[in-house]
Each structure stands twice: as structure tokens, then as C-alpha cells.
Amino acid sequence: MRLGAGTFAACCVAIEVLGIAVFLRGFFPAPVRSSAGTEHGAEPPAPEPSAGASSNWTTLPPPLFGKVVIVLIDALRDDFVFGSKGVKFMPYTTYLVEKGASHSFVAEAKPPTVTMPRIKALMTGSLPGFVDVLRNLNSPALLEDSVIRQAKAAGKRIIFYGDETWVKLFPKHFVEYDGTTSFFVSDYTEVDNNVTRHLDKVLKRGDWDMLILHYLGLDHIGHISGPSSPLIGRKLSEMDSVLMKIHTSLLSKEREVALPSLLVLCGDHGMSETGSHGASSMEEVNTPLILISSAFERKPGDVRHPTRVQQTDVAATLAIALGLPIPKDSVGSLLFPVVEGKPMREQLRFLHLNTVQLSKLLQENVPSYEKDPGFEQFKMSERLHGNWIRLYLEEKQSEVLLNLGSKVLRQYLDALKTLSLSLSTQVAQYDMYSMMVGTVVVLEVLTLLLLSVPQALHRKAELEVPLSSPGFSLLFYLVILVLSAIHVIVCTSAESSCYFCGLSWLAAGGVMVLASALLCVIVSVLTNVLVGGKPRRKNPVHPSSRWSELDLLILLGTVGHVLSLGASSFVEEEHQTWYFLVNTLCLALSQETYRNYFLGDDSEPQCGLHVEQGLDGVATAWQGGPGCDVLERGKGHGSPPPSEVLHGSEKWMVLASPWLILACCRLLRSLNQTGVQWAHRPDLGHWLTSSDHKAELSVLAAVSLLVVFVLVQRGCSPVSKAALALGLLGVYCYRAAIRSVRFPWQQDSKDISKGITEARFVYVFVLGILFTGTKDLLKAQVVPADFRIKTVGLWEIHSGLVLLAALLFRPHNLPVLAFSLLIQTLMTKFIWRPLRHDAAEVTVMHYWFGQAFFYFQGNSNNIATVDISAGFVGLDTYVEIPAVFLTAFGTYAGPLLWASHLVHFLSSETHSSSALSHACFCYAMICSIPVSTYIVLVTSLRYHLFIWSVFSPKLLYEGMHLLITAAVCVFFTAMDQTRLTQS
């Protein structure tokens, strides 16, 4: 079967996306779970240990508190409470921490630090899987054992107000609830007022046992303006008032009840210096945990400093506090200060129940559990506890009894710490079979792409895919038979759940047929190469073709980048790799221009450009042999050397362009500090976004939008120019409406809208420009002789995407968009045309700059740098599909805009029928190489210390990047088919 190189590449990337999806499903493991399940009902509690005497305590201890109120403030960092901001804005909370009846902790939240996994950790005590990052957008019902489930089973009445994620996780568990959406980050006022408005009514009532309040306003402020915003202080003061209202109400009611109440103040995760979260920086994982109750006696002068605990410890503590069984999947340990005021026997009983639960979980998930140090400590503690019980039943009071009890207590605490640590390290059970299937498919696609390079990059850009070669059928059916046998053996012998085994035979068989077909095609291509020496080609490439310095740079840069992905530090600081590669590329281009214009390198090029002066100005013409992609606008005769082509200012602009681009890149580096090592250092973006420099930010945003218009309007039709101008004006009006920038006549105190109308005004123009461009492309198919219609259509589509990016970018990032367009203009006019680069080189350069601009935006391989506020521009409520699309586009705007510019450049500058096919193939291959290599590296590093904090987020980014590459390749192929239809 004969396929075009572009179509072949698009098909390969689509298959690779399937392989990556299977790999990701196996890589992100199911966390440690109890085999008992939640459907079997509650197990009887473990009896109190005894040695020679029978203990009569075989039931759960009674609850320690009558009512429990949990106030969860989303994105509450520990320094917001325990630091200077707490002292200034939360005086009542600070008083309780320093002098009140409370215990304070710094609770560490494990990555991923997003809301839904953190709620699961708080209520189940388990460590959620990293794949819960994806489920965070649409949380399914939680089937695991949890404090909420146990409380409902015990007849507790639970009331909830706040983030609707709780309602999705625990449906039908609350007797009363009012959920608010957590994803509409533009709202930080009403979202909290909807919670507080219920307080007066519910605090007066006594018909509840557990009250949960989840406040979202602080998190939304962080996403909008960061942790340094003055809005943070106001929100903390508001939360302090809420806490004081609840605490005073609980104290006033305690005289009427037998048991004291417990008030819990906590955060689900922290907030990074950019205002986001999801990664593993100290600001994101450290959250305050304050337990407040009159039962916690405190003597005058008793100074209690916050101690470090795990967030998973909250579930076990709440279960003990409410007299409930500890959730079966909990890996946390009881916060001992909560029970240290109780009699020794009760303290030991609480600790024994906790260690029994952890030891059972260890037995079910670790085959060699008997050799685990924590299990050995548990057994020793249990024996000592039995001796203590025997002695306690014989004599109630003695010094020996007290000393032995203290020893047992310390032994239990050590056992709890060791067991919890062991279970936390055993939390991941990888689905190796699914991972292997995905890896095989991805590597087969990469091998096929590499073997197809000689044919795909040939002038005709066509490949002969041997789907029906002799001997294919026998090998094909033999491979299917072997894979089916392996599938049956693995699935029948697998002890744990396997995603691929859970698929229907039709779906699993389809994947096996696909893998078999790919293997047979690879074998057939290899056979042709080995037997025939090299693939047969009707038109061999030009015999004088040779590797240039630029080709070597591209090869070494790609290999170096791929190798760097095996080191955690290079993954964290990948932006430095791309900055280095782009800067080196500029230096290489500078060397090439100097050689051509000063040293007079007049050797006959394989492909050539020259510029003719005519009535219409400068026109470029191509001369060259077969195997070249033709870059032309007009027809010329001969190909004079570059030193004789350009004169005056044009020549000097060609020489200066690489250095101008280098200067632009250096300026952009100082705009956003990203990565991990230097992310905390101040940058120009932080300076601009501070409230003291709003005037400077406003001027910079206006100038950037003006530059965007000047650079983009040149290729648009008159109607699109007007739409673009109005759209960019609407972008500034939107930012002024949400008070990011301001007009000279606008006062800061003036009440203005949240920008819904202004943003939708811009969306109208974005859709209008995209519609106009699409109409021109369709018209070009009807009128194939008019080449300019298609060129204008492609540029208008590019312009529409630029306008959308301008709307989604934060004001301080608008210079990134302006510099991106400026660099594209300089490269087009003064580098790619005069220096005669072919489609493959131009494609790689577009890809490199796209990757660099991904990081110039302030992105990194941390989930925390994803700006989810972009997903709610122009939305007055949360709508999942538009929000996900806008967030993805805002994050990957750099690579997408460079890819769309590549399509326009190759379509407008070349008359070669193979340029777009070559570009599509090169784009697919240069994206596939790092993705394929990275999944092999991640598989080998799956037990690395930083697998979840560093390598896993990068894997998600690579998967998303491959999905975008598939969309780009489909667009390339569509444009290529349009060209073939016209020809």
C-alpha cells in the first residue's frame, strides 16, 4: 500500500497515542487497598491483648467528642497561619495556637497536591494514586472505606457546605448539603458567602454530629493573583472571623452536653509562589492542621510548637475521636496528643487498634510482611501490652505498672511510625502487563518511523507500506497466536487487577492485531533494506547532499535532550535545555549567515533561493535539484550566491537577525522564573503583577497588543484586520474589567464587572476570524488556480489562534506572544528564505522554538504551573468541555502557534508537493523520539525516589504533548490533501 509521508506519520502518531494511553493506565497504579472491601460490613474490633488473663474490653472505645466541625480552607499554606500573615490577619486563630486549648501541626500533603486526592487522603487515610489528577475534574463516587462512610453507618448525622467535590465523592452520605463549584476560579466572594450563610442557622441546631465546611475563596485568589495579593489578607481575616464564630458557638453549647466538641482547621494543599498547586514544593505540601477543643488542657506558659505529621493521619484521628473503626485502607497513625490526657489503658487501647489495622493492611499487600521491622515491633508491643493488662487487672496502681505502660506506649508509637512508613513506600502496585503492551506499541511505531526516513524525506514523499507482502500472512498469524497465548497466561495467573486483562476480548484482540501488524511491517522493511542494500527509489537524492553544521546540531540537540530526560534534575529544569538549544541554534544561524555573506561560500547548494528586484519589490526564486523542497514566490533564472543577492539594509538585517532573536530570548528568560531550583527567585513577571506596578503593566500590555496587531494584520483580509483590531481592544477591556490592568481614566475603587461580556465579545471575533479563514480554505479547493486565497486563509486561522492566546494569557505574559510573532517574522524574512533551509530543517526549528516558548510562558514540568484560570475566561459557570479546552490551549499556546505558523509558511513559501508531507513526518518523528524513550526510562525508574514528584508529571505532559502532535499532524495532512486536490 502506497501512502503519503504525512498520512503515514499521522497514522503512526494516532497509534502511538493509543499505546501511550495503555501505558499510562498501567503506570499510574492502584494504591494499596484492603482485601476486605467495604461491602462486607464492619469487622469486629480487635480485642484487647491479654497474657494469662481474659480482658473484658472487646468493643470499640466510646467517642471522645460529641460534635466535630471540620473547617477546610482550600490552598491554606502553613505560613498563612503560623507565619507573619497569621499574626496580622488571623489574630483569633493565632491566640488559639499560642495560648488556647489546641494542638497544632504542620500536615504534609503528598503529591499530587490537588483537591480531590487530598480530600480522599483526609477521609480515607490512604495515599491516592497520581492518576487522580485527571479525575479531579470530574470526581467519581468514592468506593473506599472512609470516615464519612463509617460515620454514616454508625448513624451519625453529617452536614456539608462548600466544594461540590465532597458531594460527588460521598453521594447520599449527607443529611444536608449545599455544594459550590470549585473550578470557577474568577469568583472568590460568593463561593464563600454561600457557605457562611448557613452557619448561624446550623450552629443553633443540635441535630447533627459532624459539620464539614470547605471554603474555596483563598484558592481562587491564589489562581487569579498569587499569594502576594492584598486579597489574601482580607480572605484570611474573613476565615478568622468564621473560625471565631464557630468556636464561640461550640463553647457556649458544651455546658448542655456531656462530651466536648472538636474543631478542626486544616488545608487540603498549599499554594505555590505563582498561586497554583499540584506539585511538591514546600509551599504546596505544607498545610496547617489545628485541633481545638476544651478537652485539651493547657497550663499557663505551656508553649506548643507545631509538629510535622502526615495528612493521612487525620483519618485515623477522626475515627478515634468519633468512636468509629479506622478506615481499612488508612496508612496514617493516630495523632497521640489528642488522647494523651486519657487514662493509660485507654491510650494503649487506641494505639493497639491503630497498629492492628496497619498490620492487617501490611499483611494483605506485602508478601514478606513477617520480616518487616514495623510488624516485628507490633508483635513485641502486643506481647508487652498483654503483660501490662495482666498486671493492670491484678493491681490497679503501682510504679512498675506505670513504667511498663510508658514502655509499651513508646513501643506502640515506634511501631506505628514504622508501619506507616512501610505502607507508604508500598503504596504503588504497577500494572506491568499493561505497561509492557503500551511500551511495545510505542516502540514499534518509533522503529517504523525511523526505518521510513529515507523514503519519507524523498522528494516524492511517498512510502510503500508492505501490508500484503509475501510471507506476511504466516508471520502475522504466528505473532497473533503467540501474543494471545501470552495474554491468556498472564491474565489467568495475575494475582492483582490488570487493566488490559479487564478489556473485552474484542478490544484486547484489536490491540494484539495492531501490534502484530506493526511487527510484520517492520520485519518486511528491514528485509528489504538488508536484502536490497537500500530501499529502491526512482529519483535518488542529489549526490552532493551532505550533513551541514545545522543538521549536526539538530541531531546532537535531539539526542542530548532525550538523554537528559533520565535525570530528575534535568526534568525539573528542562527549560534550561530548550533555552540552551535555541540559543545555540541562533549562534549556528549567525555563523551560517556570516559564512555566506562575508566568506563568500558560493558552493552550489542543493536547494537555492535568490531574490529579484521587480516592480513588486523583492521576490524569491528557487533553483535546485531533485530531493529539495521548493521555496519560491516568483520564478527566476539562476541562483546567485547570497552575498550577491541582498544589498544595503536587507543584508545587514540578515546578519543581525540571529542576534536580535538571541536578545529577545534573553529578555523572555527574565520574565518568568520556572522549574524548581530558581522558581522562588524574583522575576520581571512578579514585579509587574504586584499592585504597586499596575501602571507599568498596563502600558506593557497595551504596547504588546499593539505589536501583535502590527505583526499579524499584514497577512489578513480587510474584514479580518478590523475584527483583529476590535478583538485585541476587547482583550485589553477584559483585563481592565477584572482589574489586572487599567485605563488612564479608570479609578481603582470603581466597581466594574468581572469581564464576562468583554471576554465573550472577543470570542465572537475569534470565531469570526477562524470562520473566515476556514471559508477561504474551502474556497481554495473550488478555485485551485488562486493560490493566494489559501495563503490568506491559513494566515487568518493563525491570526484567530493568536487572538485567542492574547485573551487567555495573563497581562504580564503578553510580551511572550509579541516576541513570538516578532521572532517568527524575523526568521521568515531574513533566515529561512535567504539561507535556503529545506522543510525538514524549518520544521525542527519551529518545534524547538515552540518548546522554548512553552517554558517562556512560565510553564514547567510541574502540574502547579498550569494556569487553570484560563479555562474560565468568559464563563459565568463551570462548563467542563470549554474549560478543559481553554486550559489546554492556554498551556500549550506556544507549541500550537509555532505549528500553525509552520503550516502557513510551508504552504505559502513552497510550490513543492512534498513540503507539507516532509514537515508532517519530521514533526511526528521529533515528537515521538522523546516520548518513546521517556516511557522506557520511566519504566526503569519506577521505584525512583522522585518518581511521583518529578517523573510522573512529566509523563502526563508528554502524553498531552503527543495528543496535540496528533492534532497538528491531522491538520498537516488535511492541508497536504488540499494541495494534492488543487494540483
Short mmCIF file of C-alpha atoms in Angstrom, two decimals, residues 546-913:
data_model
loop_
_atom_site.label_atom_id
_atom_site.label_comp_id
_atom_site.label_asym_id
_atom_site.label_seq_id
_atom_site.Cartn_x
_atom_site.Cartn_y
_atom_site.Cartn_z
CA ARG A 546 25.91 16.26 2.87
CA TRP A 547 25.48 16.87 6.58
CA SER A 548 25.68 20.57 7.40
CA GLU A 549 26.56 22.07 10.76
CA LEU A 550 22.87 22.80 11.30
CA ASP A 551 21.97 19.16 10.62
CA LEU A 552 24.56 18.02 13.16
CA LEU A 553 23.21 20.50 15.72
CA ILE A 554 19.68 19.20 15.22
CA LEU A 555 20.83 15.60 15.60
CA LEU A 556 23.02 16.22 18.66
CA GLY A 557 20.42 18.50 20.25
CA THR A 558 17.68 15.90 19.87
CA VAL A 559 19.88 13.11 21.24
CA GLY A 560 21.11 15.30 24.11
CA HIS A 561 17.58 16.29 25.09
CA VAL A 562 16.42 12.67 25.07
CA LEU A 563 19.35 11.56 27.23
CA SER A 564 18.73 14.39 29.70
CA LEU A 565 15.25 13.03 30.48
CA GLY A 566 16.80 10.22 32.52
CA ALA A 567 17.93 12.61 35.28
CA SER A 568 15.43 14.14 37.70
CA SER A 569 17.27 17.47 37.85
CA PHE A 570 17.22 17.81 34.07
CA VAL A 571 13.49 17.03 34.02
CA GLU A 572 12.82 19.65 36.70
CA GLU A 573 14.91 22.20 34.81
CA GLU A 574 14.07 21.12 31.24
CA HIS A 575 13.51 24.73 30.29
CA GLN A 576 17.25 25.27 30.61
CA THR A 577 17.82 22.55 27.99
CA TRP A 578 15.50 24.22 25.50
CA TYR A 579 16.90 27.69 26.20
CA PHE A 580 20.38 26.32 25.54
CA LEU A 581 19.31 24.61 22.31
CA VAL A 582 17.54 27.70 20.98
CA ASN A 583 20.48 29.95 21.85
CA THR A 584 22.90 27.52 20.21
CA LEU A 585 20.65 27.44 17.14
CA CYS A 586 20.82 31.24 16.93
CA LEU A 587 24.62 31.11 17.11
CA ALA A 588 24.71 28.43 14.41
CA LEU A 589 22.46 30.54 12.18
CA SER A 590 24.67 33.55 12.82
CA GLN A 591 27.75 31.55 11.78
CA GLU A 592 25.93 30.42 8.65
CA THR A 593 24.96 33.95 7.66
CA TYR A 594 28.50 35.26 8.23
CA ARG A 595 29.97 32.45 6.17
CA ASN A 596 27.59 33.13 3.30
CA TYR A 597 27.84 36.92 3.27
CA PHE A 598 31.45 37.59 4.37
CA LEU A 599 33.40 34.50 3.41
CA GLY A 600 31.56 34.19 0.11
CA ASP A 601 30.62 30.49 0.36
CA ASP A 602 29.40 30.17 -3.22
CA SER A 603 29.24 26.41 -3.42
CA GLU A 604 26.29 25.18 -5.41
CA PRO A 605 23.53 24.45 -2.94
CA GLN A 606 21.25 21.54 -3.08
CA CYS A 607 18.33 23.91 -2.90
CA GLY A 608 18.66 27.58 -3.62
CA LEU A 609 16.91 30.89 -3.22
CA HIS A 610 17.60 34.16 -4.85
CA VAL A 611 15.91 37.50 -4.69
CA GLU A 612 14.95 39.51 -7.73
CA GLN A 613 14.10 43.17 -7.74
CA GLY A 614 10.99 43.90 -9.68
CA LEU A 615 8.01 46.15 -9.73
CA ASP A 616 6.54 44.33 -6.75
CA GLY A 617 9.68 44.61 -4.66
CA VAL A 618 11.67 41.62 -3.53
CA ALA A 619 10.72 38.21 -4.91
CA THR A 620 12.46 34.96 -4.09
CA ALA A 621 13.06 32.22 -6.62
CA TRP A 622 14.31 28.67 -6.23
CA GLN A 623 16.85 26.70 -8.12
CA GLY A 624 17.95 23.19 -7.23
CA GLY A 625 17.93 19.56 -7.97
CA PRO A 626 15.64 16.70 -7.07
CA GLY A 627 15.03 15.93 -3.43
CA CYS A 628 14.61 19.58 -2.46
CA ASP A 629 11.56 21.37 -1.15
CA VAL A 630 10.98 24.40 -3.34
CA LEU A 631 10.80 27.73 -1.52
CA GLU A 632 9.52 30.26 -4.01
CA ARG A 633 7.19 33.12 -4.70
CA GLY A 634 8.18 34.00 -8.20
CA LYS A 635 10.10 32.38 -10.98
CA GLY A 636 13.64 33.39 -11.56
CA HIS A 637 16.62 32.25 -13.54
CA GLY A 638 19.83 31.13 -11.92
CA SER A 639 20.80 31.08 -8.31
CA PRO A 640 23.40 33.68 -7.47
CA PRO A 641 25.20 33.32 -4.16
CA PRO A 642 23.60 35.03 -1.18
CA SER A 643 26.38 37.61 -1.00
CA GLU A 644 25.25 38.94 -4.41
CA VAL A 645 21.54 38.81 -3.72
CA LEU A 646 20.83 41.16 -0.82
CA HIS A 647 22.18 44.67 -0.52
CA GLY A 648 22.16 47.50 1.97
CA SER A 649 19.81 47.27 4.93
CA GLU A 650 18.44 43.86 3.89
CA LYS A 651 21.89 42.30 4.05
CA TRP A 652 22.58 43.77 7.46
CA MET A 653 19.19 42.65 8.73
CA VAL A 654 20.01 39.09 7.69
CA LEU A 655 23.30 39.32 9.57
CA ALA A 656 21.70 40.90 12.65
CA SER A 657 18.58 38.71 12.85
CA PRO A 658 20.13 35.80 14.82
CA TRP A 659 21.47 38.25 17.38
CA LEU A 660 18.13 40.06 17.64
CA ILE A 661 16.41 36.72 18.21
CA LEU A 662 19.03 35.83 20.82
CA ALA A 663 18.35 39.14 22.61
CA CYS A 664 14.59 38.50 22.54
CA CYS A 665 15.07 35.07 24.08
CA ARG A 666 17.26 36.51 26.80
CA LEU A 667 14.61 39.10 27.68
CA LEU A 668 11.93 36.43 27.81
CA ARG A 669 14.00 34.32 30.20
CA SER A 670 13.88 37.10 32.76
CA LEU A 671 10.09 37.41 32.53
CA ASN A 672 9.12 34.12 34.23
CA GLN A 673 11.28 32.08 36.58
CA THR A 674 10.26 28.46 36.20
CA GLY A 675 11.47 24.98 37.10
CA VAL A 676 12.35 24.17 40.72
CA GLN A 677 15.83 25.40 41.61
CA TRP A 678 15.26 29.08 40.82
CA ALA A 679 11.46 29.33 40.77
CA HIS A 680 11.48 31.22 44.07
CA ARG A 681 13.73 33.99 42.76
CA PRO A 682 12.07 37.29 41.83
CA ASP A 683 11.49 37.90 38.15
CA LEU A 684 10.03 40.60 35.95
CA GLY A 685 6.65 38.89 36.00
CA HIS A 686 6.38 39.14 39.80
CA TRP A 687 7.42 42.78 39.65
CA LEU A 688 4.80 43.58 37.03
CA THR A 689 1.95 41.76 38.77
CA SER A 690 2.47 43.48 42.12
CA SER A 691 -0.19 46.07 42.94
CA ASP A 692 2.40 48.85 43.02
CA HIS A 693 3.24 48.49 39.32
CA LYS A 694 -0.18 48.26 37.70
CA ALA A 695 0.51 51.33 35.58
CA GLU A 696 3.69 49.79 34.14
CA LEU A 697 1.86 46.51 33.50
CA SER A 698 -0.93 48.38 31.74
CA VAL A 699 1.48 50.18 29.42
CA LEU A 700 3.38 46.97 28.66
CA ALA A 701 0.17 45.07 27.92
CA ALA A 702 -1.10 47.82 25.61
CA VAL A 703 2.20 48.01 23.72
CA SER A 704 2.33 44.23 23.39
CA LEU A 705 -1.19 44.11 21.96
CA LEU A 706 -0.28 46.87 19.51
CA VAL A 707 2.81 44.94 18.37
CA VAL A 708 0.67 41.81 17.97
CA PHE A 709 -1.72 43.71 15.72
CA VAL A 710 1.05 45.21 13.59
CA LEU A 711 2.73 41.83 13.05
CA VAL A 712 -0.44 39.83 12.41
CA GLN A 713 -2.60 42.17 10.32
CA ARG A 714 -0.20 42.18 7.34
CA GLY A 715 -1.49 38.87 6.01
CA CYS A 716 -5.20 39.30 6.79
CA SER A 717 -8.09 40.41 4.66
CA PRO A 718 -9.61 43.86 5.43
CA VAL A 719 -12.53 42.32 7.32
CA SER A 720 -10.22 40.18 9.44
CA LYS A 721 -7.99 43.19 10.13
CA ALA A 722 -10.94 45.06 11.59
CA ALA A 723 -12.01 42.03 13.61
CA LEU A 724 -8.47 41.57 14.89
CA ALA A 725 -8.21 45.22 15.96
CA LEU A 726 -11.53 45.11 17.79
CA GLY A 727 -10.66 41.75 19.33
CA LEU A 728 -7.35 42.99 20.72
CA LEU A 729 -9.10 46.07 22.08
CA GLY A 730 -11.58 43.72 23.73
CA VAL A 731 -8.68 41.78 25.29
CA TYR A 732 -7.45 44.94 27.00
CA CYS A 733 -11.00 45.85 28.08
CA TYR A 734 -11.41 42.38 29.58
CA ARG A 735 -8.21 42.69 31.59
CA ALA A 736 -9.27 46.16 32.71
CA ALA A 737 -12.66 44.81 33.75
CA ILE A 738 -11.08 42.23 36.08
CA ARG A 739 -8.65 44.91 37.33
CA SER A 740 -5.47 43.29 36.03
CA VAL A 741 -4.73 46.49 34.07
CA ARG A 742 -6.43 49.86 33.94
CA PHE A 743 -7.30 52.69 31.62
CA PRO A 744 -5.77 56.11 32.39
CA TRP A 745 -9.19 57.47 33.38
CA GLN A 746 -10.18 54.44 35.42
CA GLN A 747 -10.14 54.64 39.22
CA ASP A 748 -9.14 51.58 41.29
CA SER A 749 -12.13 51.99 43.58
CA LYS A 750 -14.67 51.98 40.77
CA ASP A 751 -16.99 48.98 40.70
CA ILE A 752 -16.65 47.15 37.39
CA SER A 753 -17.75 43.81 36.02
CA LYS A 754 -15.87 40.51 36.10
CA GLY A 755 -15.25 40.69 32.36
CA ILE A 756 -17.79 38.13 31.17
CA THR A 757 -19.22 40.44 28.50
CA GLU A 758 -15.83 41.69 27.32
CA ALA A 759 -14.39 38.17 27.01
CA ARG A 760 -17.38 36.92 25.06
CA PHE A 761 -17.03 39.97 22.82
CA VAL A 762 -13.51 38.74 21.98
CA TYR A 763 -14.70 35.17 21.45
CA VAL A 764 -17.07 36.45 18.75
CA PHE A 765 -14.16 37.93 16.83
CA VAL A 766 -12.01 34.82 17.34
CA LEU A 767 -14.75 32.64 15.87
CA GLY A 768 -15.33 35.16 13.08
CA ILE A 769 -11.67 35.19 12.04
CA LEU A 770 -11.43 31.38 12.22
CA PHE A 771 -14.65 31.09 10.16
CA THR A 772 -13.27 33.49 7.54
CA GLY A 773 -10.04 31.53 7.30
CA THR A 774 -11.85 28.21 7.01
CA LYS A 775 -14.10 29.67 4.30
CA ASP A 776 -11.04 30.77 2.33
CA LEU A 777 -9.52 27.29 2.59
CA LEU A 778 -12.70 25.71 1.27
CA LYS A 779 -12.87 28.31 -1.47
CA ALA A 780 -9.27 27.47 -2.45
CA GLN A 781 -10.35 23.93 -3.22
CA VAL A 782 -13.03 25.21 -5.57
CA VAL A 783 -10.73 27.77 -7.25
CA PRO A 784 -7.37 25.92 -7.29
CA ALA A 785 -5.72 28.46 -9.58
CA ASP A 786 -5.90 31.25 -6.97
CA PHE A 787 -3.05 30.27 -4.64
CA ARG A 788 -3.35 33.47 -2.60
CA ILE A 789 -6.78 32.51 -1.23
CA LYS A 790 -5.37 29.51 0.58
CA THR A 791 -2.42 31.52 1.90
CA VAL A 792 -4.71 34.18 3.34
CA GLY A 793 -6.99 31.52 4.80
CA LEU A 794 -4.14 29.80 6.63
CA TRP A 795 -2.86 33.12 7.98
CA GLU A 796 -6.33 34.07 9.22
CA ILE A 797 -6.59 30.77 11.10
CA HIS A 798 -3.20 31.56 12.62
CA SER A 799 -4.45 35.06 13.47
CA GLY A 800 -7.54 33.68 15.18
CA LEU A 801 -5.40 31.44 17.36
CA VAL A 802 -3.15 34.42 18.19
CA LEU A 803 -6.17 36.45 19.27
CA LEU A 804 -7.41 33.57 21.44
CA ALA A 805 -3.97 33.27 23.04
CA ALA A 806 -3.92 37.02 23.73
CA LEU A 807 -7.22 36.68 25.57
CA LEU A 808 -6.09 33.70 27.67
CA PHE A 809 -2.59 34.95 28.52
CA ARG A 810 -2.20 36.92 31.70
CA PRO A 811 -1.20 40.55 31.05
CA HIS A 812 2.43 40.11 32.04
CA ASN A 813 2.71 37.25 29.52
CA LEU A 814 1.51 39.28 26.54
CA PRO A 815 5.14 40.21 25.68
CA VAL A 816 5.75 36.47 25.21
CA LEU A 817 3.13 36.46 22.47
CA ALA A 818 4.52 39.63 20.89
CA PHE A 819 8.10 38.33 20.90
CA SER A 820 6.94 35.01 19.47
CA LEU A 821 5.38 36.78 16.48
CA LEU A 822 8.41 39.03 16.11
CA ILE A 823 10.79 36.06 16.04
CA GLN A 824 8.57 34.30 13.51
CA THR A 825 8.69 37.40 11.28
CA LEU A 826 12.48 37.74 11.56
CA MET A 827 13.05 34.05 10.87
CA THR A 828 10.74 34.08 7.85
CA LYS A 829 12.09 37.19 6.15
CA PHE A 830 15.77 37.07 6.99
CA ILE A 831 16.75 33.46 7.75
CA TRP A 832 14.56 30.76 6.21
CA ARG A 833 14.23 32.46 2.83
CA PRO A 834 17.80 33.73 2.25
CA LEU A 835 19.56 30.72 3.78
CA ARG A 836 17.60 28.16 1.71
CA HIS A 837 16.60 25.83 4.53
CA ASP A 838 14.56 22.84 3.47
CA ALA A 839 11.25 21.75 5.01
CA ALA A 840 12.83 19.31 7.48
CA GLU A 841 15.16 21.94 8.97
CA VAL A 842 12.41 24.56 9.12
CA THR A 843 10.13 22.05 10.86
CA VAL A 844 12.69 21.20 13.53
CA MET A 845 13.39 24.88 14.16
CA HIS A 846 9.68 25.56 14.56
CA TYR A 847 9.44 22.65 17.01
CA TRP A 848 12.41 23.87 19.06
CA PHE A 849 11.07 27.41 19.32
CA GLY A 850 7.61 26.06 20.18
CA GLN A 851 9.10 24.09 23.07
CA ALA A 852 11.11 27.09 24.26
CA PHE A 853 8.02 29.32 24.23
CA PHE A 854 6.14 26.71 26.25
CA TYR A 855 8.60 27.48 29.05
CA PHE A 856 8.82 31.22 28.29
CA GLN A 857 5.12 31.31 29.26
CA GLY A 858 6.14 30.25 32.77
CA ASN A 859 5.21 26.59 32.34
CA SER A 860 7.30 23.76 33.71
CA ASN A 861 7.03 20.01 34.23
CA ASN A 862 5.16 20.67 37.49
CA ILE A 863 1.39 20.49 37.45
CA ALA A 864 1.35 23.61 39.64
CA THR A 865 2.28 25.85 36.71
CA VAL A 866 -0.89 25.01 34.76
CA ASP A 867 -2.94 28.22 34.74
CA ILE A 868 -6.48 26.89 35.19
CA SER A 869 -7.88 30.43 35.33
CA ALA A 870 -7.52 30.48 31.53
CA GLY A 871 -10.26 27.85 31.38
CA PHE A 872 -12.84 30.23 32.87
CA VAL A 873 -12.29 33.34 30.78
CA GLY A 874 -15.74 34.45 29.65
CA LEU A 875 -17.59 31.72 31.57
CA ASP A 876 -20.06 32.56 34.33
CA THR A 877 -20.26 28.95 35.49
CA TYR A 878 -18.21 25.78 35.16
CA VAL A 879 -18.70 24.03 31.79
CA GLU A 880 -16.33 21.09 31.52
CA ILE A 881 -15.54 20.84 27.79
CA PRO A 882 -14.87 24.57 27.15
CA ALA A 883 -12.92 24.85 30.41
CA VAL A 884 -10.67 21.89 29.57
CA PHE A 885 -10.12 23.12 26.00
CA LEU A 886 -9.26 26.67 27.05
CA THR A 887 -6.92 25.48 29.80
CA ALA A 888 -5.12 23.13 27.40
CA PHE A 889 -4.83 25.81 24.71
CA GLY A 890 -3.58 28.39 27.19
CA THR A 891 -0.95 25.96 28.43
CA TYR A 892 0.25 24.79 25.00
CA ALA A 893 -0.25 28.04 23.12
CA GLY A 894 3.48 28.33 22.34
CA PRO A 895 3.87 24.98 20.50
CA LEU A 896 0.45 25.36 18.81
CA LEU A 897 1.13 28.84 17.44
CA TRP A 898 4.52 27.78 16.08
CA ALA A 899 2.94 24.70 14.48
CA SER A 900 0.21 26.80 12.81
CA HIS A 901 2.86 29.24 11.57
CA LEU A 902 4.81 26.30 10.12
CA VAL A 903 1.78 25.18 8.08
CA HIS A 904 1.28 28.68 6.72
CA PHE A 905 4.97 29.18 5.94
CA LEU A 906 5.38 25.93 4.03
CA SER A 907 2.09 26.41 2.17
CA SER A 908 2.85 29.99 1.15
CA GLU A 909 6.61 29.80 0.55
CA THR A 910 6.82 26.49 -1.34
CA HIS A 911 5.37 25.08 -4.51
CA SER A 912 6.76 21.65 -3.76
CA SER A 913 4.13 18.95 -3.50
#
